[in-house]
Amino acid sequence: MSEFTPQTVQPERKPTPGTVNTAAYIQFAIFALALLGLIFGLMYSQDAIDAAVASLKDQGAKQDLIDAYEQSGSFSSIGQIVGLVLAAVYAVLGIFNRRGVNGARITTWVLSGVFLLCGAATFALSGVGGGTTDGVDMDKVTTAMSDAVPAWYNAFGMVSGIVQILGYLVVIVLLALPASGEFFRKAPPQLILPGDEVK
């Protein structure tokens, strides 16, 4: 008489709920916005910097201030590239979220919270500035930069920033809903005994 050795099998993966799919699509959309932001930034940011430098020179600004603005273009490009890389990581997490990887969900929560705070801080500080620095009217510099780029470029930056902030918040909520929690909960392996059918 042959002996039967019990076996264990992993249950089939649960279907991805709409809450997780929606969160992942938002993550993909945020990456797309970051990519567009990088492309537009490479197209127009130097024009804005050139306009700022011209305004500073017209107002007789000190050379160190002018140099700082001239060098800001390189730092801006680096910042945009880093932002794109982080957005790509965020999008990849969306892929793993759809596969039910709980570690990806936790990482998404952490990054969403960090990005949300950074985005909110950026908007809060965007209204700070202006006034006079070493006899230079910084409002004129800001106006010169805005006038040097298409109106839609500034509008895109504003709308994109708001959409991304809201997106991070929605992703956090969607991945915390009960339907998402059940999907990410790992089911125990099934023990197969004589006469059992694998489900």
PDB file of C-alpha atoms in Angstrom:
ATOM      1  CA  MET A   1       0.000   0.000   0.000  1.00  0.00           C
ATOM      2  CA  SER A   2       1.488   3.315  -1.070  1.00  0.00           C
ATOM      3  CA  GLU A   3       1.746   6.118   1.413  1.00  0.00           C
ATOM      4  CA  PHE A   4       0.300   9.524   0.627  1.00  0.00           C
ATOM      5  CA  THR A   5       2.475  12.488   1.456  1.00  0.00           C
ATOM      6  CA  PRO A   6       0.465  15.626   2.221  1.00  0.00           C
ATOM      7  CA  GLN A   7       1.336  18.507  -0.041  1.00  0.00           C
ATOM      8  CA  THR A   8       0.859  22.220   0.239  1.00  0.00           C
ATOM      9  CA  VAL A   9       0.001  24.490  -2.649  1.00  0.00           C
ATOM     10  CA  GLN A  10      -0.275  28.235  -2.847  1.00  0.00           C
ATOM     11  CA  PRO A  11      -3.813  29.451  -3.539  1.00  0.00           C
ATOM     12  CA  GLU A  12      -4.501  31.326  -6.744  1.00  0.00           C
ATOM     13  CA  ARG A  13      -3.848  35.032  -6.636  1.00  0.00           C
ATOM     14  CA  LYS A  14      -6.874  37.115  -5.804  1.00  0.00           C
ATOM     15  CA  PRO A  15      -8.247  39.407  -8.513  1.00  0.00           C
ATOM     16  CA  THR A  16      -6.972  42.953  -8.171  1.00  0.00           C
ATOM     17  CA  PRO A  17      -9.718  45.161  -6.675  1.00  0.00           C
ATOM     18  CA  GLY A  18     -10.701  48.460  -8.230  1.00  0.00           C
ATOM     19  CA  THR A  19      -9.220  50.396  -5.322  1.00  0.00           C
ATOM     20  CA  VAL A  20      -5.732  49.040  -6.015  1.00  0.00           C
ATOM     21  CA  ASN A  21      -6.068  49.411  -9.781  1.00  0.00           C
ATOM     22  CA  THR A  22      -7.145  53.028  -9.400  1.00  0.00           C
ATOM     23  CA  ALA A  23      -4.251  53.769  -7.050  1.00  0.00           C
ATOM     24  CA  ALA A  24      -1.808  52.237  -9.538  1.00  0.00           C
ATOM     25  CA  TYR A  25      -3.242  54.256 -12.433  1.00  0.00           C
ATOM     26  CA  ILE A  26      -2.801  57.420 -10.377  1.00  0.00           C
ATOM     27  CA  GLN A  27       0.816  56.441  -9.745  1.00  0.00           C
ATOM     28  CA  PHE A  28       1.327  55.986 -13.499  1.00  0.00           C
ATOM     29  CA  ALA A  29      -0.303  59.371 -14.155  1.00  0.00           C
ATOM     30  CA  ILE A  30       2.011  61.077 -11.659  1.00  0.00           C
ATOM     31  CA  PHE A  31       4.999  59.626 -13.515  1.00  0.00           C
ATOM     32  CA  ALA A  32       3.582  60.935 -16.809  1.00  0.00           C
ATOM     33  CA  LEU A  33       3.200  64.424 -15.316  1.00  0.00           C
ATOM     34  CA  ALA A  34       6.777  64.316 -14.027  1.00  0.00           C
ATOM     35  CA  LEU A  35       8.016  63.294 -17.476  1.00  0.00           C
ATOM     36  CA  LEU A  36       6.125  66.138 -19.136  1.00  0.00           C
ATOM     37  CA  GLY A  37       7.438  68.530 -16.495  1.00  0.00           C
ATOM     38  CA  LEU A  38      11.020  67.499 -17.288  1.00  0.00           C
ATOM     39  CA  ILE A  39      10.495  67.907 -21.034  1.00  0.00           C
ATOM     40  CA  PHE A  40       8.879  71.329 -20.675  1.00  0.00           C
ATOM     41  CA  GLY A  41      11.494  72.374 -18.135  1.00  0.00           C
ATOM     42  CA  LEU A  42      14.315  71.535 -20.513  1.00  0.00           C
ATOM     43  CA  MET A  43      12.533  73.517 -23.205  1.00  0.00           C
ATOM     44  CA  TYR A  44      11.794  76.713 -21.291  1.00  0.00           C
ATOM     45  CA  SER A  45      13.666  76.941 -17.980  1.00  0.00           C
ATOM     46  CA  GLN A  46      16.769  78.467 -19.553  1.00  0.00           C
ATOM     47  CA  ASP A  47      14.630  81.235 -21.097  1.00  0.00           C
ATOM     48  CA  ALA A  48      13.309  82.091 -17.641  1.00  0.00           C
ATOM     49  CA  ILE A  49      16.812  82.135 -16.174  1.00  0.00           C
ATOM     50  CA  ASP A  50      18.123  84.358 -18.969  1.00  0.00           C
ATOM     51  CA  ALA A  51      15.252  86.779 -18.353  1.00  0.00           C
ATOM     52  CA  ALA A  52      15.996  86.827 -14.625  1.00  0.00           C
ATOM     53  CA  VAL A  53      19.680  87.533 -15.243  1.00  0.00           C
ATOM     54  CA  ALA A  54      18.807  90.344 -17.648  1.00  0.00           C
ATOM     55  CA  SER A  55      16.451  91.875 -15.083  1.00  0.00           C
ATOM     56  CA  LEU A  56      19.118  91.654 -12.384  1.00  0.00           C
ATOM     57  CA  LYS A  57      21.686  93.342 -14.599  1.00  0.00           C
ATOM     58  CA  ASP A  58      19.234  96.102 -15.512  1.00  0.00           C
ATOM     59  CA  GLN A  59      18.733  96.798 -11.811  1.00  0.00           C
ATOM     60  CA  GLY A  60      22.462  96.831 -11.098  1.00  0.00           C
ATOM     61  CA  ALA A  61      22.476  93.680  -8.980  1.00  0.00           C
ATOM     62  CA  LYS A  62      25.682  92.417  -7.421  1.00  0.00           C
ATOM     63  CA  GLN A  63      27.623  89.882  -9.448  1.00  0.00           C
ATOM     64  CA  ASP A  64      27.272  87.121  -6.852  1.00  0.00           C
ATOM     65  CA  LEU A  65      23.484  87.317  -7.115  1.00  0.00           C
ATOM     66  CA  ILE A  66      23.681  87.228 -10.899  1.00  0.00           C
ATOM     67  CA  ASP A  67      26.032  84.241 -10.750  1.00  0.00           C
ATOM     68  CA  ALA A  68      23.649  82.422  -8.425  1.00  0.00           C
ATOM     69  CA  TYR A  69      20.815  82.773 -10.937  1.00  0.00           C
ATOM     70  CA  GLU A  70      23.033  81.724 -13.837  1.00  0.00           C
ATOM     71  CA  GLN A  71      24.052  78.571 -11.985  1.00  0.00           C
ATOM     72  CA  SER A  72      20.504  77.766 -10.913  1.00  0.00           C
ATOM     73  CA  GLY A  73      19.750  76.316 -14.342  1.00  0.00           C
ATOM     74  CA  SER A  74      22.044  73.343 -13.765  1.00  0.00           C
ATOM     75  CA  PHE A  75      20.629  72.692 -10.304  1.00  0.00           C
ATOM     76  CA  SER A  76      17.092  72.978 -11.665  1.00  0.00           C
ATOM     77  CA  SER A  77      17.780  70.391 -14.377  1.00  0.00           C
ATOM     78  CA  ILE A  78      19.365  68.027 -11.864  1.00  0.00           C
ATOM     79  CA  GLY A  79      16.387  68.455  -9.553  1.00  0.00           C
ATOM     80  CA  GLN A  80      13.956  67.674 -12.363  1.00  0.00           C
ATOM     81  CA  ILE A  81      15.877  64.543 -13.343  1.00  0.00           C
ATOM     82  CA  VAL A  82      15.951  63.342  -9.730  1.00  0.00           C
ATOM     83  CA  GLY A  83      12.225  64.025  -9.506  1.00  0.00           C
ATOM     84  CA  LEU A  84      11.637  61.978 -12.655  1.00  0.00           C
ATOM     85  CA  VAL A  85      13.635  59.052 -11.248  1.00  0.00           C
ATOM     86  CA  LEU A  86      11.604  59.145  -8.026  1.00  0.00           C
ATOM     87  CA  ALA A  87       8.390  59.296 -10.059  1.00  0.00           C
ATOM     88  CA  ALA A  88       9.573  56.263 -12.058  1.00  0.00           C
ATOM     89  CA  VAL A  89      10.163  54.360  -8.813  1.00  0.00           C
ATOM     90  CA  TYR A  90       6.684  55.419  -7.696  1.00  0.00           C
ATOM     91  CA  ALA A  91       5.209  54.066 -10.947  1.00  0.00           C
ATOM     92  CA  VAL A  92       7.072  50.757 -10.587  1.00  0.00           C
ATOM     93  CA  LEU A  93       5.598  50.437  -7.102  1.00  0.00           C
ATOM     94  CA  GLY A  94       2.197  50.743  -8.754  1.00  0.00           C
ATOM     95  CA  ILE A  95       2.988  47.670 -10.859  1.00  0.00           C
ATOM     96  CA  PHE A  96       3.887  45.659  -7.765  1.00  0.00           C
ATOM     97  CA  ASN A  97       0.844  46.974  -5.912  1.00  0.00           C
ATOM     98  CA  ARG A  98      -1.350  45.468  -8.622  1.00  0.00           C
ATOM     99  CA  ARG A  99       0.394  42.144  -7.999  1.00  0.00           C
ATOM    100  CA  GLY A 100      -0.435  42.252  -4.311  1.00  0.00           C
ATOM    101  CA  VAL A 101       3.075  42.812  -2.951  1.00  0.00           C
ATOM    102  CA  ASN A 102       2.488  44.219   0.528  1.00  0.00           C
ATOM    103  CA  GLY A 103       6.011  45.622   0.771  1.00  0.00           C
ATOM    104  CA  ALA A 104       5.268  47.751  -2.275  1.00  0.00           C
ATOM    105  CA  ARG A 105       2.092  49.043  -0.627  1.00  0.00           C
ATOM    106  CA  ILE A 106       3.996  50.037   2.522  1.00  0.00           C
ATOM    107  CA  THR A 107       6.718  51.739   0.484  1.00  0.00           C
ATOM    108  CA  THR A 108       4.051  53.539  -1.530  1.00  0.00           C
ATOM    109  CA  TRP A 109       2.492  54.833   1.679  1.00  0.00           C
ATOM    110  CA  VAL A 110       5.840  56.142   2.905  1.00  0.00           C
ATOM    111  CA  LEU A 111       6.771  57.821  -0.377  1.00  0.00           C
ATOM    112  CA  SER A 112       3.272  59.236  -0.832  1.00  0.00           C
ATOM    113  CA  GLY A 113       3.438  60.830   2.604  1.00  0.00           C
ATOM    114  CA  VAL A 114       6.887  62.301   1.957  1.00  0.00           C
ATOM    115  CA  PHE A 115       5.946  63.593  -1.506  1.00  0.00           C
ATOM    116  CA  LEU A 116       2.690  65.001  -0.148  1.00  0.00           C
ATOM    117  CA  LEU A 117       4.494  66.987   2.538  1.00  0.00           C
ATOM    118  CA  CYS A 118       7.165  68.194   0.097  1.00  0.00           C
ATOM    119  CA  GLY A 119       4.555  69.275  -2.429  1.00  0.00           C
ATOM    120  CA  ALA A 120       2.487  71.092   0.173  1.00  0.00           C
ATOM    121  CA  ALA A 121       5.600  72.851   1.489  1.00  0.00           C
ATOM    122  CA  THR A 122       6.572  73.912  -2.032  1.00  0.00           C
ATOM    123  CA  PHE A 123       3.176  75.488  -2.602  1.00  0.00           C
ATOM    124  CA  ALA A 124       3.248  77.157   0.794  1.00  0.00           C
ATOM    125  CA  LEU A 125       6.662  78.678   0.086  1.00  0.00           C
ATOM    126  CA  SER A 126       5.835  79.674  -3.486  1.00  0.00           C
ATOM    127  CA  GLY A 127       4.072  82.765  -2.221  1.00  0.00           C
ATOM    128  CA  VAL A 128       7.029  83.753  -0.064  1.00  0.00           C
ATOM    129  CA  GLY A 129       9.549  86.062  -1.643  1.00  0.00           C
ATOM    130  CA  GLY A 130       9.451  89.312  -3.487  1.00  0.00           C
ATOM    131  CA  GLY A 131      10.484  92.484  -1.743  1.00  0.00           C
ATOM    132  CA  THR A 132      13.915  93.972  -2.152  1.00  0.00           C
ATOM    133  CA  THR A 133      17.285  92.216  -1.918  1.00  0.00           C
ATOM    134  CA  ASP A 134      20.418  94.397  -1.983  1.00  0.00           C
ATOM    135  CA  GLY A 135      18.450  97.096  -3.754  1.00  0.00           C
ATOM    136  CA  VAL A 136      17.010  94.680  -6.331  1.00  0.00           C
ATOM    137  CA  ASP A 137      13.239  94.451  -6.782  1.00  0.00           C
ATOM    138  CA  MET A 138      12.716  90.680  -6.784  1.00  0.00           C
ATOM    139  CA  ASP A 139       9.115  91.073  -7.918  1.00  0.00           C
ATOM    140  CA  LYS A 140      10.441  92.468 -11.201  1.00  0.00           C
ATOM    141  CA  VAL A 141      12.737  89.474 -11.538  1.00  0.00           C
ATOM    142  CA  THR A 142       9.847  87.078 -10.961  1.00  0.00           C
ATOM    143  CA  THR A 143       7.694  88.926 -13.483  1.00  0.00           C
ATOM    144  CA  ALA A 144      10.494  88.820 -16.054  1.00  0.00           C
ATOM    145  CA  MET A 145      10.810  85.064 -15.612  1.00  0.00           C
ATOM    146  CA  SER A 146       7.063  84.545 -16.008  1.00  0.00           C
ATOM    147  CA  ASP A 147       6.928  86.719 -19.115  1.00  0.00           C
ATOM    148  CA  ALA A 148       9.804  84.805 -20.721  1.00  0.00           C
ATOM    149  CA  VAL A 149       7.879  81.524 -20.947  1.00  0.00           C
ATOM    150  CA  PRO A 150       4.474  80.653 -22.451  1.00  0.00           C
ATOM    151  CA  ALA A 151       1.515  81.283 -20.169  1.00  0.00           C
ATOM    152  CA  TRP A 152       0.486  77.640 -20.398  1.00  0.00           C
ATOM    153  CA  TYR A 153       3.869  76.560 -19.020  1.00  0.00           C
ATOM    154  CA  ASN A 154       3.272  78.313 -15.708  1.00  0.00           C
ATOM    155  CA  ALA A 155      -0.314  77.048 -15.669  1.00  0.00           C
ATOM    156  CA  PHE A 156       0.867  73.494 -16.292  1.00  0.00           C
ATOM    157  CA  GLY A 157       3.303  73.706 -13.402  1.00  0.00           C
ATOM    158  CA  MET A 158       0.584  74.924 -11.053  1.00  0.00           C
ATOM    159  CA  VAL A 159      -2.057  72.402 -12.143  1.00  0.00           C
ATOM    160  CA  SER A 160       0.435  69.528 -12.241  1.00  0.00           C
ATOM    161  CA  GLY A 161       1.590  70.298  -8.714  1.00  0.00           C
ATOM    162  CA  ILE A 162      -1.962  70.374  -7.366  1.00  0.00           C
ATOM    163  CA  VAL A 163      -2.924  67.168  -9.187  1.00  0.00           C
ATOM    164  CA  GLN A 164       0.122  65.357  -7.835  1.00  0.00           C
ATOM    165  CA  ILE A 165      -0.536  66.476  -4.253  1.00  0.00           C
ATOM    166  CA  LEU A 166      -4.138  65.293  -4.475  1.00  0.00           C
ATOM    167  CA  GLY A 167      -2.970  62.109  -6.195  1.00  0.00           C
ATOM    168  CA  TYR A 168      -0.650  61.205  -3.330  1.00  0.00           C
ATOM    169  CA  LEU A 169      -3.471  61.711  -0.853  1.00  0.00           C
ATOM    170  CA  VAL A 170      -5.920  59.600  -2.871  1.00  0.00           C
ATOM    171  CA  VAL A 171      -3.367  56.793  -3.282  1.00  0.00           C
ATOM    172  CA  ILE A 172      -2.815  56.684   0.486  1.00  0.00           C
ATOM    173  CA  VAL A 173      -6.560  56.424   1.104  1.00  0.00           C
ATOM    174  CA  LEU A 174      -7.243  53.861  -1.637  1.00  0.00           C
ATOM    175  CA  LEU A 175      -4.515  51.505  -0.456  1.00  0.00           C
ATOM    176  CA  ALA A 176      -5.832  51.755   3.114  1.00  0.00           C
ATOM    177  CA  LEU A 177      -9.409  50.745   2.266  1.00  0.00           C
ATOM    178  CA  PRO A 178     -10.668  47.314   3.430  1.00  0.00           C
ATOM    179  CA  ALA A 179     -10.857  45.952  -0.127  1.00  0.00           C
ATOM    180  CA  SER A 180      -7.190  46.766  -0.619  1.00  0.00           C
ATOM    181  CA  GLY A 181      -6.214  45.342   2.757  1.00  0.00           C
ATOM    182  CA  GLU A 182      -7.903  42.026   1.966  1.00  0.00           C
ATOM    183  CA  PHE A 183      -6.123  41.858  -1.392  1.00  0.00           C
ATOM    184  CA  PHE A 184      -2.690  42.384   0.155  1.00  0.00           C
ATOM    185  CA  ARG A 185      -3.327  39.900   2.958  1.00  0.00           C
ATOM    186  CA  LYS A 186      -1.362  36.773   2.092  1.00  0.00           C
ATOM    187  CA  ALA A 187      -3.509  33.651   2.112  1.00  0.00           C
ATOM    188  CA  PRO A 188      -2.000  30.612   3.885  1.00  0.00           C
ATOM    189  CA  PRO A 189      -0.963  27.661   1.699  1.00  0.00           C
ATOM    190  CA  GLN A 190      -3.523  24.892   1.277  1.00  0.00           C
ATOM    191  CA  LEU A 191      -2.816  21.450   2.730  1.00  0.00           C
ATOM    192  CA  ILE A 192      -3.800  18.726   0.256  1.00  0.00           C
ATOM    193  CA  LEU A 193      -5.052  15.479   1.817  1.00  0.00           C
ATOM    194  CA  PRO A 194      -6.365  12.308   0.138  1.00  0.00           C
ATOM    195  CA  GLY A 195      -9.607  13.058  -1.674  1.00  0.00           C
ATOM    196  CA  ASP A 196      -9.131  16.825  -1.559  1.00  0.00           C
ATOM    197  CA  GLU A 197      -9.394  18.940  -4.670  1.00  0.00           C
ATOM    198  CA  VAL A 198      -7.053  21.845  -5.255  1.00  0.00           C
ATOM    199  CA  LYS A 199      -9.053  25.062  -5.305  1.00  0.00           C
TER     200      LYS A 199
END
